[in-house]
Amino acid sequence: MDYLPLFHKLDGRPVLVVGGGDIALRKSVLLAEAGARITLVAPEIEPEVRAFVEARGGSCRVERYAADQLAGHCLVIAATDDDAVNEAVSHDAQALGLPVNVVDAPKLCTVIFPAIVDRSPLVIAISSGGDAPVLARLVRAKLESWIPATYGQLAQLAQRFRARVKTRFADLQARRIFWEEVFQGEVAEKVFSGQPQAAEQLLEAKLTSETATFRGEVYLVGAGPGDPDLLTFRALRLMQQADVVLYDRLVAPTILDMCRRDADRIYVGKRRAEHAVPQDDLNRLLVKLAQEGKRVLRLKGGDPFIFGRGGEEIEELAAEGIPFQVVPGITAASGCAAYAGIPLTHRDHAQSVRFVTGHLKDGSADLPWTDLVAPGQTLVFYMGLVGLPTICEQLIAHGKDPATPAALVQQGTTLNQRVFTGTLQDLPQLVAEHEVHAPTLVIVGEVVALREKLAWFEGAQTAV
Ligand code: SAH
């Protein structure tokens, strides 16, 4: 982050604007919106600039800029077309430790103006750090169209009830949930549909009737295979609402970053053989956190119901009567296949697809090898790296053609994706040659050959 967004309280505070033309006027208008007391200095001041500043209670001084004018101000804006003056203002202000903005000269600034979406008291600031102001403005345009103009009214309504809600719900958690329901429920709907009085009555009723006890709940959410764009809308919404997040190694850091910032995060492990929190303890932890009244997000890679033990985790919740919901995610097989250009089924090559665990609990005895070698199907092995030599050996021993096309997809859908293709018999060698490591998905079947024509995703690494 190159700049830290802060909101500057300017109401009634003195700001110096150096410059007397159009640009100075534009900045003065913004400053006046925030209630700043403007002093404008320039050897020539356009009449409309003077009229504006004075109408807003500011003063204009027809003088050249000099460093001694800076004293007593809390913010300085240079908006002249004279580079030397702009530089001097920047230099002098910084020497005094004053925040300074020089219009269109990011290098001379210590603070910059963001693009603004104003739904006061709700204000959104967008910045590209001065690198791509047009992009920032485009983002603003999107937000403008996405956020109803009446959001400001909703925030004003909240402002009026804030103190009472605080008294009514001393507990921060309960208060947050109350407001979330207000902002996402009927009350907001009334405001948006132009019925502010009805909204106020509803809020009043909600405040006096609501019971103060909130029950916790658990969201078992699939985070997909890695690319954050593959999250579902619901996953994202719940990620931004949960109070505590339990995640394991498969969840990409970029995805974890999208959870509510102040949510507690608990790493529950799951590297092969490294169980940071054993499954039984984890199940109990989910119950315990929910019983404390928390909204608990159990975030899992891919889909929670595919080799994710999601079922086991919620069985205990169900037994304890704790409310939960399950949000599907894109499973590794779908994600990796799509991003590797390998259709899992194909009319000519594969009429079915099988998702198989490669985690061989009992040597090799626990997989139905005879079924797996049947023609016309694609096999996808999850957790198949460690057992790969056995898997290939057994498939071949049971009659699968050693020359069957096969692929390894490591960290599929992420920028680190690596794909290696070969044949069933040389898969273990590919792993050794390229130092392939987890998480990797193994795909076996004729469809793998289609990658040659259909590969499209490059990631940041060179694919083979
Ligand atoms: N519930 C998850 C699977 C968990 S099992 C899902 O639906 O995807 C863990 C295995 O999934 C890993 O050993 C690996 O084989 C596979 N896997 C998960 N994410 C992957 C990714 N981004 N790239 C390749 N394989 C992945």
Coordinates of C-alpha atoms and ligand atoms in Angstrom, one line a residue:
M1 CA 0.0 0.0 0.0
D2 CA 1.7 3.2 -1.1
Y3 CA -0.8 5.5 0.6
L4 CA -2.8 5.1 3.7
P5 CA -6.4 6.3 3.2
L6 CA -7.4 8.6 6.1
F7 CA -10.3 10.9 6.3
H8 CA -9.4 14.5 7.2
K9 CA -11.7 16.5 9.4
L10 CA -11.6 20.0 8.0
D11 CA -14.8 21.5 9.4
G12 CA -13.9 25.0 10.5
R13 CA -10.2 24.4 10.1
P14 CA -7.8 26.7 8.1
V15 CA -6.6 25.5 4.7
L16 CA -4.3 27.4 2.4
V17 CA -4.9 27.3 -1.4
V18 CA -2.2 28.8 -3.6
G19 CA -3.5 29.7 -7.0
G20 CA -6.4 31.8 -8.4
G21 CA -7.7 29.9 -11.5
D22 CA -10.0 27.0 -12.4
I23 CA -8.0 24.3 -10.7
A24 CA -7.8 26.3 -7.5
L25 CA -11.6 26.7 -7.7
R26 CA -12.2 23.0 -8.2
K27 CA -10.2 22.2 -5.1
S28 CA -11.8 25.0 -3.1
V29 CA -15.2 23.6 -3.9
L30 CA -14.2 20.2 -2.4
L31 CA -12.6 21.8 0.6
A32 CA -15.7 23.9 1.2
E33 CA -17.9 20.7 1.0
A34 CA -15.9 19.5 4.0
G35 CA -16.4 22.8 5.8
A36 CA -12.8 24.1 5.5
R37 CA -12.0 27.7 6.2
I38 CA -10.1 28.7 3.0
T39 CA -7.4 31.3 2.6
L40 CA -6.6 31.7 -1.1
V41 CA -3.4 33.4 -2.2
A42 CA -2.4 34.4 -5.8
P43 CA -1.1 37.4 -7.6
E44 CA -4.3 37.3 -9.8
I45 CA -7.5 35.8 -8.7
E46 CA -10.4 35.1 -11.1
P47 CA -13.6 36.9 -10.1
E48 CA -15.6 33.7 -9.9
V49 CA -13.0 32.1 -7.7
R50 CA -13.0 35.1 -5.3
A51 CA -16.8 35.1 -5.3
F52 CA -16.9 31.4 -4.4
V53 CA -14.3 31.5 -1.6
E54 CA -15.8 34.6 0.0
A55 CA -19.3 33.2 -0.2
R56 CA -18.1 30.2 1.7
G57 CA -16.6 32.4 4.5
G58 CA -13.0 32.2 3.2
S59 CA -10.6 35.0 2.4
C60 CA -8.6 35.9 -0.7
R61 CA -5.2 37.6 -0.6
V62 CA -3.9 39.1 -3.9
E63 CA -0.2 38.4 -3.2
R64 CA 2.6 36.3 -4.5
Y65 CA 3.1 33.1 -2.6
A66 CA 5.6 33.4 0.3
A67 CA 6.6 30.7 2.9
D68 CA 5.3 32.8 5.8
Q69 CA 1.7 32.4 4.5
L70 CA 1.8 28.7 5.5
A71 CA 1.8 29.3 9.3
G72 CA -1.4 28.3 11.1
H73 CA -2.9 26.1 8.4
C74 CA -3.6 22.4 8.7
L75 CA -3.4 21.6 5.0
V76 CA -1.9 23.3 1.9
I77 CA -2.9 23.0 -1.7
A78 CA -0.8 24.3 -4.6
A79 CA -2.9 24.8 -7.7
T80 CA -0.8 27.1 -9.8
D81 CA 0.5 26.7 -13.4
D82 CA 3.9 27.8 -12.3
D83 CA 6.2 24.8 -11.6
A84 CA 8.6 26.7 -9.5
V85 CA 5.9 28.0 -7.2
N86 CA 4.4 24.6 -6.9
E87 CA 7.7 23.1 -5.9
A88 CA 8.4 25.9 -3.4
V89 CA 5.0 25.3 -1.7
S90 CA 5.7 21.6 -1.5
H91 CA 9.2 22.1 -0.1
D92 CA 8.2 24.8 2.4
A93 CA 5.1 22.9 3.6
Q94 CA 7.1 19.7 4.1
A95 CA 9.7 21.6 6.0
L96 CA 7.0 22.6 8.5
G97 CA 5.5 19.1 8.6
L98 CA 2.3 20.2 6.9
P99 CA 0.4 17.9 4.6
V100 CA 0.6 19.3 1.1
N101 CA -1.1 18.5 -2.2
V102 CA 0.2 19.8 -5.5
V103 CA -2.3 19.4 -8.2
D104 CA -1.2 16.9 -10.9
A105 CA 2.3 16.5 -9.4
P106 CA 2.2 13.4 -7.3
K107 CA 5.9 13.6 -6.6
L108 CA 5.4 16.9 -4.8
C109 CA 2.5 15.7 -2.7
T110 CA 2.4 14.1 0.8
V111 CA -1.4 13.7 0.5
I112 CA -3.4 13.1 -2.6
F113 CA -7.1 13.6 -3.5
P114 CA -8.9 10.4 -4.1
A115 CA -11.9 10.0 -6.5
I116 CA -14.9 10.3 -4.2
V117 CA -18.3 8.7 -4.0
D118 CA -20.2 11.0 -1.6
R119 CA -23.2 9.5 0.1
S120 CA -22.6 11.5 3.2
P121 CA -22.1 10.5 5.9
L122 CA -21.0 7.5 3.9
V123 CA -18.0 8.5 1.9
I124 CA -15.9 6.3 -0.3
A125 CA -12.4 7.3 -1.5
I126 CA -10.7 5.6 -4.4
S127 CA -7.1 6.1 -5.3
S128 CA -4.6 4.7 -7.7
G129 CA -1.8 6.5 -5.9
G130 CA -1.6 9.0 -8.7
D131 CA -0.6 6.3 -11.2
A132 CA -3.8 5.8 -13.0
P133 CA -6.4 8.5 -12.1
V134 CA -8.6 7.6 -15.0
L135 CA -8.9 4.0 -13.7
A136 CA -9.8 5.4 -10.2
R137 CA -12.5 7.5 -11.8
L138 CA -13.8 4.5 -13.7
V139 CA -14.0 2.5 -10.5
R140 CA -15.9 5.5 -9.0
A141 CA -18.4 5.5 -11.8
K142 CA -19.0 1.8 -11.2
L143 CA -19.6 2.4 -7.5
E144 CA -21.8 5.4 -8.2
S145 CA -24.1 3.2 -10.3
W146 CA -23.9 0.3 -7.8
I147 CA -24.6 2.1 -4.6
P148 CA -28.1 3.6 -4.4
A149 CA -28.1 7.3 -3.9
T150 CA -30.3 6.7 -0.8
Y151 CA -27.4 5.0 1.0
G152 CA -26.7 8.4 2.5
Q153 CA -30.2 8.5 4.0
L154 CA -29.7 5.0 5.4
A155 CA -26.5 6.1 7.1
Q156 CA -28.2 9.3 8.4
L157 CA -31.0 7.1 9.9
A158 CA -28.3 5.0 11.5
Q159 CA -26.7 8.1 12.9
R160 CA -29.9 9.1 14.6
F161 CA -30.3 5.7 16.3
R162 CA -26.7 5.1 17.1
A163 CA -26.6 6.2 20.7
R164 CA -29.8 4.3 21.6
V165 CA -28.7 1.1 19.9
K166 CA -25.4 1.3 21.8
T167 CA -27.3 1.5 25.1
R168 CA -29.6 -1.2 24.1
F169 CA -26.9 -3.6 23.0
A170 CA -23.8 -3.1 25.2
D171 CA -22.2 -6.1 23.6
L172 CA -20.3 -5.2 20.4
Q173 CA -21.1 -8.5 18.7
A174 CA -24.8 -8.1 19.3
R175 CA -24.7 -4.5 18.1
R176 CA -22.9 -5.4 14.9
I177 CA -25.4 -8.1 14.1
F178 CA -28.3 -5.7 14.8
W179 CA -26.9 -3.2 12.4
E180 CA -26.1 -5.8 9.7
E181 CA -29.7 -6.8 9.8
V182 CA -30.9 -3.2 9.5
F183 CA -28.6 -2.5 6.6
Q184 CA -29.4 -5.7 4.7
G185 CA -33.0 -6.2 5.6
E186 CA -36.4 -4.6 5.5
V187 CA -35.3 -1.3 7.0
A188 CA -32.8 -0.7 4.2
E189 CA -35.4 -1.8 1.7
K190 CA -37.8 0.8 2.9
V191 CA -35.2 3.6 2.6
F192 CA -34.2 2.4 -0.9
S193 CA -37.8 2.4 -2.0
G194 CA -38.4 5.9 -0.9
Q195 CA -40.3 5.3 2.4
P196 CA -38.1 6.9 5.0
Q197 CA -40.9 7.2 7.6
A198 CA -41.8 3.5 7.4
A199 CA -38.1 2.7 7.7
E200 CA -37.8 4.7 10.8
Q201 CA -40.9 3.1 12.4
L202 CA -39.6 -0.3 11.5
L203 CA -36.2 0.4 13.1
E204 CA -37.9 1.8 16.2
A205 CA -39.9 -1.4 16.5
K206 CA -36.9 -3.6 15.9
L207 CA -35.0 -1.7 18.6
T208 CA -37.6 -2.1 21.2
S209 CA -38.6 -5.7 20.5
E210 CA -35.4 -7.4 19.6
T211 CA -34.3 -10.0 22.1
A212 CA -30.7 -9.4 23.0
T213 CA -29.6 -13.0 22.6
F214 CA -28.1 -14.0 19.3
R215 CA -27.3 -17.6 18.5
G216 CA -24.1 -18.4 16.8
E217 CA -24.0 -20.2 13.5
V218 CA -21.6 -21.9 11.2
Y219 CA -20.9 -21.4 7.5
L220 CA -19.2 -24.3 5.8
V221 CA -17.9 -22.5 2.7
G222 CA -16.0 -23.8 -0.3
A223 CA -13.3 -21.3 -1.3
G224 CA -12.6 -22.9 -4.7
P225 CA -9.2 -24.0 -6.0
G226 CA -7.3 -20.8 -5.6
D227 CA -8.2 -18.0 -8.0
P228 CA -10.3 -15.6 -5.9
D229 CA -12.5 -14.8 -9.0
L230 CA -13.9 -18.3 -8.6
L231 CA -15.5 -17.6 -5.3
T232 CA -19.3 -17.6 -5.3
F233 CA -21.2 -14.4 -4.3
R234 CA -22.5 -16.1 -1.3
A235 CA -19.1 -17.3 -0.2
L236 CA -17.8 -13.7 -0.4
R237 CA -20.8 -12.3 1.5
L238 CA -20.4 -14.8 4.4
M239 CA -16.6 -14.2 4.4
Q240 CA -17.2 -10.6 5.0
Q241 CA -19.7 -11.2 7.8
A242 CA -18.2 -13.9 9.9
D243 CA -16.6 -13.2 13.3
V244 CA -14.1 -16.0 13.2
V245 CA -12.5 -17.9 10.3
L246 CA -11.1 -21.4 10.5
Y247 CA -9.0 -22.1 7.5
D248 CA -6.5 -24.7 6.3
R249 CA -3.5 -24.8 4.0
L250 CA -5.5 -25.1 0.8
V251 CA -7.1 -21.7 1.2
A252 CA -5.0 -19.2 -0.8
P253 CA -3.8 -16.1 1.1
T254 CA -5.4 -13.8 -1.4
I255 CA -8.8 -15.4 -0.6
L256 CA -8.2 -15.2 3.1
D257 CA -7.5 -11.5 2.7
M258 CA -11.0 -11.1 1.5
C259 CA -12.5 -12.1 4.9
R260 CA -13.6 -9.4 7.2
R261 CA -10.5 -7.6 8.4
D262 CA -11.1 -7.8 12.1
A263 CA -12.3 -11.4 12.1
D264 CA -10.3 -13.8 14.2
R265 CA -8.4 -16.3 12.1
I266 CA -7.6 -19.7 13.2
Y267 CA -5.3 -22.0 11.2
V268 CA -6.4 -25.5 11.5
G269 CA -3.6 -27.2 9.4
K270 CA -4.2 -30.1 7.1
R271 CA -0.9 -30.6 5.5
R272 CA -0.5 -34.3 4.9
A273 CA 0.4 -35.8 8.2
E274 CA 0.5 -32.4 9.9
H275 CA -2.8 -31.9 11.7
A276 CA -2.4 -28.6 13.4
V277 CA -5.8 -29.3 15.0
P278 CA -7.0 -32.9 15.0
Q279 CA -10.3 -33.4 13.3
D280 CA -12.2 -34.3 16.5
D281 CA -10.9 -31.2 18.2
L282 CA -11.8 -29.1 15.2
N283 CA -15.4 -30.4 15.2
R284 CA -15.7 -29.5 18.8
L285 CA -14.1 -26.1 18.3
L286 CA -16.7 -25.3 15.7
V287 CA -19.4 -26.2 18.2
K288 CA -17.8 -24.2 21.0
L289 CA -17.3 -21.0 18.9
A290 CA -20.9 -21.1 17.7
Q291 CA -22.2 -21.7 21.3
E292 CA -20.3 -18.5 22.2
G293 CA -22.7 -16.7 19.8
K294 CA -20.2 -16.3 17.0
R295 CA -20.7 -16.5 13.3
V296 CA -18.1 -19.0 12.4
L297 CA -16.8 -19.4 8.9
R298 CA -15.2 -22.8 8.1
L299 CA -13.4 -22.0 4.9
K300 CA -12.2 -24.9 2.9
G301 CA -10.3 -25.3 -0.4
G302 CA -12.4 -26.4 -3.4
D303 CA -15.8 -27.8 -2.4
P304 CA -16.5 -28.7 1.2
F305 CA -18.3 -31.9 0.3
I306 CA -15.6 -33.3 -2.0
F307 CA -12.7 -34.9 -0.1
G308 CA -13.1 -32.1 2.4
R309 CA -14.5 -33.9 5.5
G310 CA -17.2 -31.2 5.4
G311 CA -19.8 -33.8 6.2
E312 CA -18.0 -34.9 9.4
E313 CA -17.6 -31.3 10.5
I314 CA -21.3 -30.5 10.3
E315 CA -22.6 -33.8 11.7
E316 CA -21.6 -32.6 15.2
L317 CA -23.2 -29.2 14.6
A318 CA -26.4 -30.9 13.5
A319 CA -26.3 -33.1 16.6
E320 CA -25.9 -30.0 18.9
G321 CA -28.7 -28.2 17.1
I322 CA -26.4 -25.4 15.9
P323 CA -27.6 -23.7 12.7
F324 CA -25.3 -24.0 9.7
Q325 CA -25.3 -23.6 6.0
V326 CA -23.1 -25.1 3.3
V327 CA -21.8 -23.2 0.4
P328 CA -20.5 -25.2 -2.5
G329 CA -17.2 -24.2 -4.1
I330 CA -15.5 -25.0 -7.4
T331 CA -13.7 -28.3 -6.7
A332 CA -10.1 -28.8 -7.8
A333 CA -11.1 -31.1 -10.6
S334 CA -13.3 -28.5 -12.3
G335 CA -11.0 -25.7 -11.7
C336 CA -7.8 -27.4 -12.7
A337 CA -9.3 -29.1 -15.7
A338 CA -10.7 -25.8 -17.0
Y339 CA -7.5 -23.8 -16.4
A340 CA -5.4 -26.6 -18.0
G341 CA -7.6 -26.9 -21.1
I342 CA -8.6 -30.5 -20.3
P343 CA -12.4 -31.1 -20.7
L344 CA -13.3 -33.8 -18.1
T345 CA -15.8 -35.4 -20.4
H346 CA -16.0 -35.5 -24.2
R347 CA -18.4 -37.2 -26.5
D348 CA -15.6 -39.0 -28.3
H349 CA -13.3 -39.8 -25.4
A350 CA -14.9 -39.9 -22.0
Q351 CA -18.6 -40.5 -21.1
S352 CA -18.0 -40.3 -17.4
V353 CA -15.5 -38.8 -14.9
R354 CA -14.5 -40.2 -11.6
F355 CA -13.1 -38.3 -8.7
V356 CA -10.9 -40.6 -6.7
T357 CA -8.9 -40.2 -3.5
G358 CA -5.3 -41.0 -4.0
H359 CA -4.7 -41.2 -0.3
L360 CA -4.1 -44.9 0.0
K361 CA -4.9 -45.8 3.6
D362 CA -4.2 -49.4 3.3
G363 CA -1.4 -49.9 0.8
S364 CA -3.2 -50.3 -2.5
A365 CA -6.1 -52.5 -1.4
D366 CA -8.7 -49.8 -0.9
L367 CA -9.4 -48.6 -4.5
P368 CA -11.6 -50.5 -6.9
W369 CA -8.9 -50.9 -9.6
T370 CA -11.0 -53.1 -11.9
D371 CA -13.7 -50.3 -12.1
L372 CA -11.1 -47.6 -12.5
V373 CA -9.5 -49.2 -15.7
A374 CA -12.9 -49.4 -17.5
P375 CA -12.7 -47.5 -20.9
G376 CA -14.4 -44.2 -21.7
Q377 CA -13.9 -42.5 -18.4
T378 CA -11.6 -39.8 -17.0
L379 CA -9.9 -40.4 -13.7
V380 CA -9.1 -37.5 -11.4
F381 CA -7.0 -38.3 -8.4
Y382 CA -7.0 -35.9 -5.4
M383 CA -4.2 -36.2 -2.9
G384 CA -2.5 -38.5 -5.4
L385 CA 1.2 -37.4 -5.3
V386 CA 2.5 -39.6 -2.5
G387 CA 0.8 -42.8 -3.8
L388 CA 1.4 -42.0 -7.4
P389 CA 3.8 -44.8 -8.2
T390 CA 1.4 -47.3 -6.7
I391 CA -1.6 -45.8 -8.5
C392 CA 0.1 -46.0 -11.9
E393 CA 1.4 -49.5 -11.3
Q394 CA -1.9 -50.8 -10.2
L395 CA -3.8 -49.2 -13.1
I396 CA -1.4 -50.7 -15.6
A397 CA -1.4 -54.1 -13.8
H398 CA -5.2 -54.1 -14.0
G399 CA -5.1 -53.5 -17.8
K400 CA -5.0 -49.7 -18.4
D401 CA -2.9 -48.8 -21.4
P402 CA 0.5 -47.5 -20.1
A403 CA 0.4 -45.0 -23.0
T404 CA -2.9 -43.4 -21.7
P405 CA -2.4 -39.6 -21.7
A406 CA -2.1 -38.2 -18.2
A407 CA -1.5 -34.8 -16.6
L408 CA -0.3 -33.3 -13.4
V409 CA -1.8 -29.9 -12.4
Q410 CA 0.0 -28.2 -9.6
Q411 CA -1.6 -25.2 -7.8
G412 CA -4.2 -25.1 -10.5
T413 CA -6.1 -21.8 -11.3
T414 CA -3.5 -19.7 -9.5
L415 CA -0.7 -17.7 -11.0
N416 CA 1.7 -20.5 -9.9
Q417 CA -0.2 -23.1 -11.9
R418 CA 2.2 -25.7 -13.5
V419 CA 0.9 -28.4 -15.8
F420 CA 2.9 -31.4 -17.0
T421 CA 1.6 -33.9 -19.5
G422 CA 2.8 -37.3 -20.4
T423 CA 1.5 -40.9 -20.2
L424 CA 0.3 -43.0 -17.3
Q425 CA 3.6 -44.9 -17.2
D426 CA 5.8 -41.9 -17.0
L427 CA 3.9 -39.8 -14.4
P428 CA 6.1 -40.7 -11.4
Q429 CA 9.2 -39.7 -13.5
L430 CA 7.5 -36.4 -14.4
V431 CA 7.0 -35.7 -10.7
A432 CA 10.7 -36.3 -9.9
E433 CA 12.0 -34.4 -12.9
H434 CA 10.0 -31.2 -12.3
E435 CA 9.9 -31.4 -8.5
V436 CA 6.1 -31.4 -8.5
H437 CA 4.6 -30.8 -5.1
A438 CA 1.2 -30.5 -3.4
P439 CA -1.4 -29.5 -4.1
T440 CA -1.4 -31.3 -7.3
L441 CA -4.2 -33.0 -9.2
V442 CA -3.7 -36.1 -11.4
I443 CA -5.8 -36.5 -14.5
V444 CA -5.7 -39.7 -16.5
G445 CA -7.6 -40.3 -19.7
E446 CA -7.8 -39.6 -23.4
V447 CA -9.1 -36.1 -22.8
V448 CA -5.7 -35.0 -21.6
A449 CA -4.5 -35.0 -25.2
L450 CA -7.0 -32.2 -25.9
R451 CA -4.9 -29.8 -23.9
E452 CA -2.5 -29.4 -26.8
K453 CA -5.3 -27.5 -28.7
L454 CA -7.2 -26.1 -25.7
A455 CA -4.6 -24.7 -23.3
W456 CA -5.3 -21.0 -22.7
F457 CA -4.3 -20.1 -19.1
E458 CA -0.7 -19.2 -18.7
G459 CA -0.3 -18.2 -15.1
A460 CA 2.9 -16.6 -14.3
Q461 CA 5.0 -19.7 -14.8
T462 CA 5.9 -21.4 -18.1
A463 CA 3.7 -24.4 -18.6
V464 CA 4.9 -27.5 -20.4
Ligands
SAH1 N1 -12.2 -30.1 -1.1 C1 -11.1 -29.9 -2.1 C2 -10.2 -31.1 -2.1 C3 -9.5 -31.4 -0.8 S1 -8.4 -32.7 -0.9 C4 -11.7 -29.7 -3.4 O1 -12.9 -29.8 -3.6 O2 -11.0 -29.3 -4.3 C5 -6.9 -32.0 -1.3 C6 -6.4 -32.3 -2.7 O3 -7.1 -31.5 -3.6 C7 -5.0 -31.9 -3.0 O4 -4.1 -33.0 -2.5 C8 -4.9 -31.8 -4.5 O5 -4.9 -33.1 -5.1 C9 -6.3 -31.2 -4.8 N2 -6.2 -29.8 -5.0 C10 -6.9 -28.8 -4.3 N3 -6.6 -27.6 -4.8 C11 -5.8 -27.8 -5.8 C12 -5.2 -26.9 -6.8 N4 -5.4 -25.6 -6.7 N5 -4.4 -27.4 -7.7 C13 -4.2 -28.8 -7.8 N6 -4.8 -29.6 -6.9 C14 -5.6 -29.2 -5.9

